[in-house]
Short mmCIF file of C-alpha atoms and ligand atoms in Angstrom, two decimals:
data_model
loop_
_atom_site.label_atom_id
_atom_site.label_comp_id
_atom_site.label_asym_id
_atom_site.label_seq_id
_atom_site.Cartn_x
_atom_site.Cartn_y
_atom_site.Cartn_z
CA MET D 423 -102.46 75.56 5.25
CA PHE D 424 -100.97 76.13 8.56
CA LEU D 425 -102.33 75.11 12.12
CA ASP D 426 -101.56 77.40 14.88
CA SER D 427 -103.06 78.19 18.42
CA ASP D 428 -102.69 81.87 17.66
CA PRO D 429 -104.71 83.28 14.64
CA ASP D 430 -102.02 86.10 14.52
CA ALA D 431 -99.26 83.38 13.78
CA PRO D 432 -97.01 84.49 11.25
CA GLY D 433 -97.70 81.76 8.91
CA ALA D 434 -101.23 83.43 8.51
CA GLN D 435 -99.60 86.12 6.56
CA VAL D 436 -98.76 84.04 3.53
CA ALA D 437 -101.43 81.35 3.63
CA PRO D 438 -105.02 80.07 5.16
CA ILE D 439 -104.72 78.94 8.77
CA LEU D 440 -106.65 76.66 11.09
CA VAL D 441 -107.02 77.92 14.55
CA GLY D 442 -106.58 75.25 17.10
CA ASP D 443 -104.41 73.61 19.77
CA LEU D 444 -101.52 71.72 17.95
CA GLU D 445 -102.40 68.50 19.47
CA ASP D 446 -106.19 68.81 18.77
CA PRO D 447 -107.08 65.53 17.09
CA VAL D 448 -109.94 67.17 15.10
CA ARG D 449 -107.87 70.25 13.81
CA LEU D 450 -104.96 67.78 13.12
CA ALA D 451 -107.34 65.51 11.05
CA GLU D 452 -108.80 68.54 9.21
CA LEU D 453 -105.24 69.71 8.30
CA ALA D 454 -104.21 66.21 7.25
CA ALA D 455 -107.39 65.84 4.97
CA GLN D 456 -106.42 68.97 3.42
CA SER D 457 -102.38 68.13 2.89
CA ASP D 458 -100.46 65.95 0.69
CA ILE D 459 -97.69 66.27 3.20
CA VAL D 460 -97.48 67.69 7.02
CA THR D 461 -94.55 69.20 8.26
CA PHE D 462 -93.72 71.20 11.45
CA ASP D 463 -91.48 73.99 12.70
CA TRP D 464 -91.89 73.29 16.34
CA GLU D 465 -90.74 69.86 17.93
CA ASN D 466 -92.76 70.02 21.04
CA ILE D 467 -96.09 68.23 19.76
CA ALA D 468 -96.57 64.70 21.06
CA GLY D 469 -95.79 62.15 18.60
CA SER D 470 -99.02 60.17 19.56
CA SER D 471 -101.15 63.07 18.41
CA LEU D 472 -99.42 62.69 14.93
CA ARG D 473 -99.85 59.13 14.73
CA PRO D 474 -103.29 58.74 13.30
CA LEU D 475 -102.23 61.43 10.62
CA GLU D 476 -99.90 58.87 9.00
CA ARG D 477 -102.80 56.94 7.68
CA VAL D 478 -104.00 59.86 5.74
CA THR D 479 -101.03 61.65 4.74
CA ARG D 480 -97.26 61.98 4.94
CA ILE D 481 -95.41 63.34 7.97
CA ARG D 482 -92.09 64.71 7.13
CA PRO D 483 -89.58 64.73 8.96
CA PRO D 484 -90.70 61.29 10.58
CA ARG D 485 -92.20 61.13 13.65
CA ALA D 486 -89.36 59.01 15.21
CA ALA D 487 -86.81 62.14 14.75
CA LEU D 488 -89.61 64.34 16.46
CA GLU D 489 -89.86 61.98 19.15
CA VAL D 490 -86.28 61.72 19.85
CA SER D 491 -85.58 65.53 19.63
CA GLN D 492 -88.38 66.02 22.29
CA ASP D 493 -86.32 64.18 25.09
CA ARG D 494 -82.70 65.50 25.90
CA LEU D 495 -82.09 61.95 27.23
CA ARG D 496 -83.16 60.10 24.05
CA GLU D 497 -81.28 62.68 22.13
CA LYS D 498 -78.02 61.96 23.86
CA ALA D 499 -78.72 58.12 23.54
CA LEU D 500 -78.85 58.59 20.06
CA PHE D 501 -75.74 60.62 19.63
CA ALA D 502 -74.05 58.32 21.90
CA ARG D 503 -75.03 55.03 19.91
CA LEU D 504 -73.85 56.69 16.72
CA ASN D 505 -70.35 57.50 18.37
CA ILE D 506 -71.02 61.26 18.47
CA PRO D 507 -69.55 62.66 21.86
CA VAL D 508 -71.91 64.21 24.28
CA ALA D 509 -71.55 65.70 27.68
CA ALA D 510 -71.24 63.15 30.39
CA HIS D 511 -74.73 63.17 31.99
CA ALA D 512 -77.28 61.53 34.30
CA ALA D 513 -81.26 61.07 34.46
CA ILE D 514 -82.42 62.79 37.43
CA ASP D 515 -85.95 62.32 39.06
CA SER D 516 -85.38 63.22 42.66
CA LYS D 517 -83.16 65.34 44.82
CA ALA D 518 -81.34 62.27 46.01
CA GLN D 519 -80.39 61.40 42.47
CA LEU D 520 -79.15 64.82 41.78
CA VAL D 521 -76.91 64.74 45.09
CA ARG D 522 -75.45 61.36 43.60
CA ALA D 523 -74.94 62.63 40.05
CA ALA D 524 -73.24 65.87 41.13
CA ARG D 525 -71.05 63.62 43.39
CA ARG D 526 -70.31 61.15 40.68
CA LEU D 527 -69.98 63.17 37.84
CA GLY D 528 -68.83 66.54 39.55
CA THR D 529 -69.62 70.31 39.35
CA PRO D 530 -70.10 72.64 37.37
CA GLY D 531 -73.17 71.12 35.59
CA VAL D 532 -76.44 72.00 34.07
CA LEU D 533 -79.61 70.77 35.43
CA LYS D 534 -82.31 70.76 32.59
CA THR D 535 -85.78 69.60 31.97
CA ARG D 536 -85.53 66.78 29.45
CA ARG D 537 -88.69 67.78 27.70
CA LEU D 538 -89.84 71.28 26.60
CA GLY D 539 -86.84 72.91 27.17
CA TYR D 540 -85.55 75.16 24.61
CA ASP D 541 -83.81 78.48 24.33
CA GLY D 542 -82.38 78.15 27.71
CA LYS D 543 -85.60 77.70 29.32
CA GLY D 544 -85.90 75.06 32.31
CA GLN D 545 -82.16 75.27 33.07
CA PHE D 546 -80.08 75.65 36.18
CA VAL D 547 -76.32 75.94 36.11
CA LEU D 548 -75.08 74.35 39.39
CA ARG D 549 -71.59 75.81 40.05
CA ASP D 550 -71.15 73.64 43.09
CA ALA D 551 -73.01 71.15 45.42
CA MET D 552 -73.80 73.73 47.96
CA HIS D 553 -76.52 74.69 45.39
CA ILE D 554 -78.33 71.89 45.00
CA ASP D 555 -81.19 73.08 47.19
CA GLU D 556 -81.78 76.12 45.08
CA ALA D 557 -81.34 74.39 41.73
CA TRP D 558 -84.12 71.87 43.01
CA ASP D 559 -86.27 74.88 44.38
CA SER D 560 -85.73 76.33 40.90
CA ILE D 561 -86.71 73.66 38.45
CA GLY D 562 -86.58 70.37 40.58
CA GLY D 563 -89.28 67.61 39.79
CA ARG D 564 -89.46 64.56 37.62
CA GLY D 565 -87.94 64.25 34.14
CA LEU D 566 -84.74 66.03 34.52
CA ILE D 567 -81.20 65.47 33.33
CA TYR D 568 -77.86 66.71 34.81
CA GLU D 569 -74.99 67.23 32.33
CA MET D 570 -71.23 68.27 32.66
CA PHE D 571 -70.94 71.76 32.10
CA GLN D 572 -68.82 72.18 28.76
CA PRO D 573 -66.01 74.84 28.96
CA PHE D 574 -66.49 75.66 25.29
CA SER D 575 -64.46 78.08 23.24
CA ARG D 576 -67.32 78.50 20.85
CA GLU D 577 -70.67 77.06 19.82
CA VAL D 578 -71.39 75.86 16.30
CA SER D 579 -74.16 74.27 14.45
CA ILE D 580 -74.67 72.49 11.06
CA VAL D 581 -77.97 72.67 8.99
CA GLY D 582 -78.63 70.28 6.23
CA ALA D 583 -81.43 68.51 4.19
CA ARG D 584 -82.03 64.95 3.23
CA SER D 585 -84.47 63.80 0.47
CA PRO D 586 -86.79 60.74 0.48
CA THR D 587 -84.30 59.46 -1.96
CA GLY D 588 -81.22 59.73 0.26
CA GLU D 589 -79.77 62.88 -1.25
CA ILE D 590 -78.12 64.96 1.38
CA VAL D 591 -76.87 68.65 1.14
CA LEU D 592 -75.11 70.24 4.17
CA TYR D 593 -74.76 74.13 4.81
CA PRO D 594 -71.41 75.42 6.10
CA LEU D 595 -71.00 75.55 9.61
CA ALA D 596 -72.46 78.64 11.65
CA ALA D 597 -70.73 79.93 14.78
CA ASN D 598 -73.21 81.03 17.42
CA ARG D 599 -73.29 83.52 20.12
CA HIS D 600 -75.96 82.82 23.00
CA GLY D 601 -76.96 85.07 25.81
CA GLY D 602 -79.07 83.58 28.51
CA GLY D 603 -79.44 80.43 26.65
CA ILE D 604 -80.97 82.22 23.67
CA LEU D 605 -79.31 82.88 20.12
CA HIS D 606 -78.11 86.35 19.75
CA TYR D 607 -76.27 86.08 16.50
CA SER D 608 -74.60 83.76 14.15
CA ILE D 609 -71.54 83.91 11.95
CA ALA D 610 -71.22 82.00 8.87
CA PRO D 611 -69.43 80.17 7.29
CA SER D 612 -67.33 79.74 10.15
CA ALA D 613 -63.66 79.42 9.43
CA SER D 614 -63.03 75.83 10.70
CA PRO D 615 -62.74 73.32 7.77
CA GLY D 616 -61.86 70.58 10.38
CA LEU D 617 -64.85 71.13 12.53
CA GLU D 618 -67.10 71.40 9.57
CA ARG D 619 -65.79 68.05 8.39
CA ARG D 620 -66.68 66.38 11.41
CA ALA D 621 -70.06 68.09 11.81
CA GLU D 622 -70.88 66.85 8.37
CA ILE D 623 -70.07 63.23 9.24
CA TYR D 624 -71.93 63.24 12.39
CA MET D 625 -75.09 64.92 10.79
CA LYS D 626 -74.98 62.23 7.97
CA ARG D 627 -74.85 59.46 10.59
CA VAL D 628 -78.05 60.97 12.40
CA MET D 629 -79.77 61.40 9.07
CA LEU D 630 -79.38 57.95 8.15
CA ALA D 631 -80.24 56.37 11.30
CA LEU D 632 -83.69 58.24 11.50
CA ARG D 633 -84.22 57.94 7.65
CA TYR D 634 -84.64 61.45 7.87
CA VAL D 635 -86.59 63.79 5.37
CA GLY D 636 -86.49 67.48 5.57
CA VAL D 637 -84.17 69.97 7.15
CA MET D 638 -82.32 69.21 10.59
CA ALA D 639 -79.93 71.04 12.71
CA ILE D 640 -77.35 69.80 15.24
CA GLU D 641 -75.90 72.26 17.86
CA PHE D 642 -72.27 71.47 19.21
CA PHE D 643 -69.97 72.74 21.80
CA VAL D 644 -66.31 73.21 20.79
CA VAL D 645 -64.24 71.97 23.71
CA LYS D 646 -60.58 71.82 23.06
CA GLY D 647 -60.99 71.56 19.36
CA ARG D 648 -63.54 68.80 19.58
CA LEU D 649 -67.08 68.74 18.78
CA ILE D 650 -69.70 67.86 21.65
CA ALA D 651 -73.17 67.45 20.48
CA ASN D 652 -75.58 69.70 22.37
CA GLU D 653 -79.01 68.94 20.67
CA MET D 654 -80.68 68.38 17.24
CA ALA D 655 -83.69 70.12 15.79
CA PRO D 656 -85.96 68.33 13.35
CA ARG D 657 -86.77 71.37 11.41
CA VAL D 658 -85.35 74.69 9.89
CA HIS D 659 -83.25 76.28 12.65
CA ASN D 660 -82.58 79.82 13.80
CA SER D 661 -78.96 79.35 13.33
CA GLY D 662 -79.73 78.75 9.64
CA HIS D 663 -81.63 81.81 8.84
CA TRP D 664 -78.24 83.58 7.26
CA THR D 665 -78.94 81.07 4.38
CA ILE D 666 -81.84 83.16 3.07
CA GLU D 667 -79.46 85.78 1.81
CA GLY D 668 -76.28 83.99 2.58
CA CYS D 669 -76.45 80.85 0.15
CA VAL D 670 -77.70 79.93 -3.28
CA THR D 671 -80.59 78.05 -1.75
CA SER D 672 -82.13 78.75 1.96
CA GLN D 673 -82.78 76.25 4.58
CA PHE D 674 -86.58 76.91 4.08
CA GLU D 675 -86.52 76.38 0.34
CA ASN D 676 -84.64 73.16 0.87
CA HIS D 677 -86.73 72.00 3.57
CA LEU D 678 -89.85 72.39 1.06
CA ARG D 679 -87.91 70.49 -1.70
CA ALA D 680 -86.77 67.63 0.51
CA ILE D 681 -90.33 66.96 1.91
CA CYS D 682 -91.81 67.34 -1.30
CA GLY D 683 -89.35 65.00 -3.05
CA LEU D 684 -87.54 67.62 -5.45
CA PRO D 685 -83.95 67.80 -5.85
CA LEU D 686 -82.01 69.60 -3.46
CA GLY D 687 -80.62 72.96 -4.02
CA SER D 688 -76.96 74.20 -3.85
CA THR D 689 -75.95 75.17 -0.35
CA ARG D 690 -73.09 77.34 -1.45
CA ALA D 691 -72.49 80.33 0.49
CA LEU D 692 -72.24 83.64 -1.52
CA GLY D 693 -70.01 85.39 0.85
CA HIS D 694 -69.23 86.06 4.46
CA THR D 695 -72.53 86.76 6.66
CA ALA D 696 -73.77 87.58 10.13
CA MET D 697 -77.34 87.04 11.24
CA VAL D 698 -78.55 89.04 14.09
CA ASN D 699 -81.70 88.10 16.19
CA PHE D 700 -84.31 90.79 17.28
CA LEU D 701 -85.38 89.75 20.78
CA GLY D 702 -88.24 91.28 23.06
CA ASN D 703 -88.25 94.57 20.74
CA MET D 704 -87.76 95.71 17.32
CA PRO D 705 -84.85 98.00 16.37
CA ASP D 706 -84.82 101.18 14.34
CA ARG D 707 -85.49 99.50 10.83
CA ASP D 708 -84.32 102.94 9.11
CA ARG D 709 -81.01 103.13 10.47
CA LEU D 710 -80.19 99.31 10.26
CA LEU D 711 -81.24 99.47 6.56
CA ALA D 712 -78.67 102.05 6.17
CA ILE D 713 -76.13 99.48 6.54
CA GLU D 714 -75.00 98.17 3.06
CA GLY D 715 -75.61 94.89 2.57
CA LEU D 716 -78.18 94.36 5.43
CA ALA D 717 -81.57 92.58 5.00
CA PHE D 718 -84.22 93.12 7.58
CA HIS D 719 -86.82 90.48 8.59
CA ASP D 720 -90.05 91.50 10.82
CA TYR D 721 -92.00 88.56 11.53
CA GLY D 722 -94.83 90.68 12.94
CA LYS D 723 -95.11 89.31 16.13
CA GLU D 724 -96.17 90.90 19.35
CA PRO D 725 -93.35 92.08 21.39
CA ARG D 726 -92.52 90.08 24.76
CA PRO D 727 -89.44 89.81 26.59
CA GLY D 728 -87.15 87.39 24.94
CA ARG D 729 -89.34 86.65 22.16
CA LYS D 730 -87.82 86.34 18.62
CA LEU D 731 -89.52 89.06 16.65
CA GLY D 732 -87.32 89.39 13.54
CA HIS D 733 -83.75 89.41 12.53
CA CYS D 734 -81.18 90.88 10.02
CA THR D 735 -78.41 89.49 7.80
CA ILE D 736 -75.46 91.01 6.69
CA LEU D 737 -73.91 89.65 3.35
CA LYS D 738 -70.38 90.81 2.33
CA SER D 739 -67.78 89.39 0.19
CA ARG D 740 -65.07 89.99 2.49
CA VAL D 741 -64.69 88.96 6.43
CA LYS D 742 -63.37 92.28 7.49
CA ASP D 743 -66.41 94.16 5.90
CA ARG D 744 -68.72 91.69 7.44
CA ASN D 745 -67.25 92.21 10.92
CA LEU D 746 -67.47 96.01 10.78
CA ALA D 747 -70.82 95.81 9.44
CA LEU D 748 -71.81 93.46 12.31
CA ALA D 749 -70.35 95.81 15.05
CA ASP D 750 -72.42 98.95 13.45
CA ALA D 751 -75.61 96.58 13.57
CA LEU D 752 -74.92 95.46 17.11
CA LYS D 753 -74.77 99.05 18.20
CA LEU D 754 -78.43 99.50 17.17
CA ILE D 755 -79.83 96.30 18.34
CA LYS D 756 -80.78 95.77 22.26
CA TRP D 757 -81.87 92.34 23.21
CA THR D 758 -84.44 92.40 26.09
P1 LIG H 793 -79.88 74.31 25.09
O1 LIG H 793 -81.23 74.65 25.51
O2 LIG H 793 -79.42 72.96 25.77
O3 LIG H 793 -79.49 74.60 23.85
O4 LIG H 793 -79.02 75.53 25.94
C1 LIG H 793 -78.95 76.70 25.61
C2 LIG H 793 -77.34 77.35 25.95
O5 LIG H 793 -77.10 77.15 27.15
C3 LIG H 793 -76.35 76.49 24.99
O6 LIG H 793 -76.50 77.14 23.71
C4 LIG H 793 -75.36 76.91 25.83
O7 LIG H 793 -74.76 78.32 25.82
C5 LIG H 793 -75.83 76.84 27.22
N1 LIG H 793 -75.54 75.52 27.90
C6 LIG H 793 -76.36 74.60 27.65
N2 LIG H 793 -76.13 73.46 28.30
C7 LIG H 793 -74.64 73.57 28.62
C8 LIG H 793 -73.63 72.94 29.03
N3 LIG H 793 -73.53 71.46 29.37
N4 LIG H 793 -72.34 73.36 29.13
C9 LIG H 793 -72.10 74.71 28.87
N5 LIG H 793 -72.90 75.32 28.37
C10 LIG H 793 -74.34 74.97 28.40
#
């Protein structure tokens, strides 16, 4: 049973759907009454609207994880408390604070909304202090964060699952390419054993601190060979979609296993994969399917600029073949 505000939500293709606001107490109570366990794949639901459900059903991942991940400031505070490096940052509630922060921390930096920002929404890259007025006119207000721009060589993410008994499985690190703040494609496993070890250590710290149950992702910038944590997602993650074809057990199956208290499945990679998002429009399916080893996923959503409508995954046994097939696929995909 799903709850979504849109009757055409992709979930409705596979299970009954309740239609209503995700924070509507009546609909949530209905959902809880019919469910042994409630989970979510979107983190912008007020924790307070889920609290009453905890009396009638289990919420997994825990509400605390949801609440931390909704607020970039709390997220960074958690990382810092766990000795996970983050970008230098400051909370901003007024233009004067931004002026001070830009002076104290320096430029370039990124001004972001603390809440409800994802896929690059609600962000302004402040190149120098001369553009403060422009930044403020663009997204100024209360509840912002200013963080130092990270001159990263790459962006990577780790996805893993933890069960109620404390079993943890972690997927190989993925390298992610974004455009305009939104994920364009991921390559996995990424060939960085050292970074992978570090990401695993950080992920375990966060999972233990939150007594986490379910699948979680953490995104990092790689700056001079070090990981700087950017954000966490208490849910299955776009940069983990490659695991559907690319691993023994997908992130989706492991999420269900984790929240249901079942043994977790192997996260071993089956080869070398690339996952490419379809954004804003669907590419020519038949031409993509002509690429050997390519799997095509259409979410059945209405096209809208920048909207994630589907993705494809290429699985090959050799890196060189994966890269060639990825180059072929990228020629057929336009992000709009
Ligand atoms: P976010 O919504 O924080 O995941 O940001 C989306 C994308 O914007 C990231 O994946 C980066 O490509 C870019 N970005 C965000 N914050 C920073 C930063 N502090 N330094 C450099 N790039 C950033």
